[in-house]
């Protein structure tokens, strides 16, 4: 919209270089000092001979270039945000899936085996508590990874929404 407005300003400044034509029509009717009705008409031209508005036109063109460049930079920023958000979402998804599919089952198996070893008298209580702590930390890491994945997905959706608004702006 700013680019379109700047282009309109350039056209408006260029139009001001054109001659301005003014028409004037005067009618004198019912004047007792005149023998009849007088109709007087005239045209005047205001030609900007010495003022070609070069500075104003150049300034308007510079504003148009600035608006176009700003639009281009904003588009690139949105694209970079989208790429970044997508890569972060992908990495968070991989981490969450790895924790859920590989790490949590291994930690739970280690905890279960440590508890069985404790019941059989082969493992001391400290090892059981460490295994339980590791399993809890693994679950916490899994939940945090899931949350990070969802936040990253929301960032992707936000970046897509911003980009869609920028490309469909009037």
XYZ file of C-alpha atoms in Angstrom:
170
model
C 0.000 0.000 0.000
C 2.893 2.340 0.782
C 4.449 1.611 -2.618
C 1.173 2.382 -4.367
C 0.761 5.619 -2.391
C 4.333 6.667 -3.211
C 3.738 5.948 -6.921
C 0.586 8.094 -6.767
C 2.632 10.926 -5.210
C 5.141 10.676 -8.065
C 2.304 10.937 -10.609
C 0.769 13.882 -8.719
C 4.091 15.738 -8.664
C 4.589 15.071 -12.370
C 1.074 16.362 -13.151
C 1.905 19.650 -11.471
C 4.396 20.317 -14.297
C 1.559 20.439 -16.811
C 0.005 23.783 -17.724
C -3.079 24.694 -15.729
C -5.999 25.884 -17.877
C -8.672 28.054 -16.274
C -11.878 29.178 -17.958
C -13.861 32.264 -16.983
C -17.320 33.255 -18.278
C -19.070 36.426 -17.150
C -22.628 37.425 -18.089
C -23.981 40.936 -17.574
C -27.733 40.970 -17.941
C -30.256 43.592 -16.965
C -27.673 46.365 -16.644
C -29.452 49.677 -17.595
C -26.187 51.202 -18.787
C -25.712 48.487 -21.408
C -27.812 48.136 -24.542
C -28.205 44.326 -24.108
C -26.748 41.271 -22.469
C -22.977 41.036 -22.460
C -21.217 37.676 -22.396
C -17.512 37.772 -21.732
C -15.392 34.595 -21.817
C -11.755 33.903 -21.390
C -9.104 31.247 -20.895
C -5.954 31.546 -18.912
C -2.888 29.291 -18.969
C -0.491 28.937 -16.116
C 2.588 27.315 -17.584
C 5.330 26.295 -15.150
C 8.144 27.359 -17.476
C 10.831 27.972 -14.895
C 9.663 25.473 -12.279
C 9.752 21.880 -13.536
C 9.329 20.475 -9.967
C 12.448 18.351 -10.338
C 13.238 18.289 -6.618
C 9.731 17.349 -5.570
C 9.528 14.629 -8.210
C 12.916 13.221 -7.195
C 11.865 13.209 -3.539
C 8.625 11.393 -4.412
C 10.577 8.846 -6.479
C 12.984 8.332 -3.562
C 10.022 7.743 -1.228
C 8.631 5.232 -3.729
C 11.976 3.414 -3.891
C 12.168 3.384 -0.093
C 8.658 1.932 0.167
C 9.428 -0.767 -2.413
C 12.715 -1.640 -0.697
C 11.016 -1.785 2.693
C 8.389 -4.128 1.277
C 11.098 -6.355 -0.197
C 13.063 -6.432 3.068
C 9.917 -7.222 5.050
C 9.118 -10.085 2.674
C 12.601 -11.491 3.112
C 12.331 -11.160 6.899
C 9.031 -13.037 6.914
C 10.491 -15.743 4.707
C 13.506 -16.092 7.007
C 11.220 -16.264 10.061
C 9.210 -18.994 8.368
C 12.333 -20.986 7.490
C 13.680 -20.599 11.032
C 10.381 -21.582 12.634
C 10.067 -24.609 10.353
C 13.572 -25.841 11.154
C 13.032 -25.336 14.886
C 9.743 -27.228 14.685
C 11.392 -30.065 12.808
C 14.254 -30.307 15.327
C 11.834 -30.200 18.267
C 9.712 -32.914 16.673
C 12.760 -35.152 16.128
C 13.858 -34.633 19.747
C 10.374 -35.345 21.130
C 9.963 -38.471 19.018
C 13.424 -39.754 19.963
C 12.744 -39.203 23.656
C 9.348 -40.903 23.424
C 10.403 -43.828 21.254
C 13.918 -44.609 22.507
C 14.968 -42.812 25.682
C 11.833 -43.184 27.827
C 11.417 -46.917 27.178
C 15.116 -47.507 27.977
C 14.899 -45.474 31.201
C 11.720 -47.275 32.264
C 13.336 -50.629 31.524
C 16.426 -49.662 33.545
C 14.206 -48.527 36.440
C 12.214 -51.746 36.318
C 15.356 -53.876 36.237
C 16.900 -51.890 39.103
C 13.763 -52.359 41.229
C 13.803 -56.114 40.482
C 17.488 -56.229 41.441
C 16.650 -54.432 44.701
C 13.883 -56.940 45.477
C 16.328 -59.764 44.802
C 18.906 -58.092 47.043
C 21.525 -57.448 44.335
C 21.147 -53.630 44.156
C 21.152 -51.087 46.978
C 18.433 -48.485 47.562
C 20.582 -45.616 46.250
C 20.696 -47.198 42.779
C 16.897 -47.648 42.800
C 16.388 -43.977 43.693
C 18.829 -42.887 40.979
C 16.998 -45.019 38.396
C 13.639 -43.560 39.468
C 15.075 -40.022 39.319
C 16.466 -40.678 35.833
C 13.071 -42.006 34.665
C 11.296 -38.926 36.087
C 13.829 -36.582 34.479
C 13.342 -38.450 31.198
C 9.566 -37.959 31.405
C 10.092 -34.282 32.228
C 12.428 -33.886 29.260
C 9.851 -35.621 27.048
C 7.050 -33.276 28.174
C 9.311 -30.249 27.687
C 10.253 -31.481 24.212
C 6.571 -31.937 23.354
C 5.862 -28.383 24.561
C 8.790 -27.004 22.562
C 7.506 -28.832 19.499
C 4.027 -27.342 19.912
C 5.451 -23.840 20.442
C 7.580 -24.231 17.313
C 4.535 -25.382 15.347
C 2.669 -22.291 16.566
C 5.601 -20.146 15.400
C 5.372 -21.766 11.950
C 1.649 -21.064 11.799
C 2.199 -17.470 12.912
C 4.919 -16.993 10.303
C 2.661 -18.463 7.629
C -0.159 -16.156 8.706
C 2.101 -13.070 8.560
C 3.418 -14.087 5.158
C -0.083 -14.756 3.834
C -1.238 -11.340 5.055
C 1.775 -9.666 3.448
C 1.231 -11.352 0.080
C -2.530 -10.708 0.028
C -2.440 -7.112 1.226
C -4.339 -4.720 -1.083
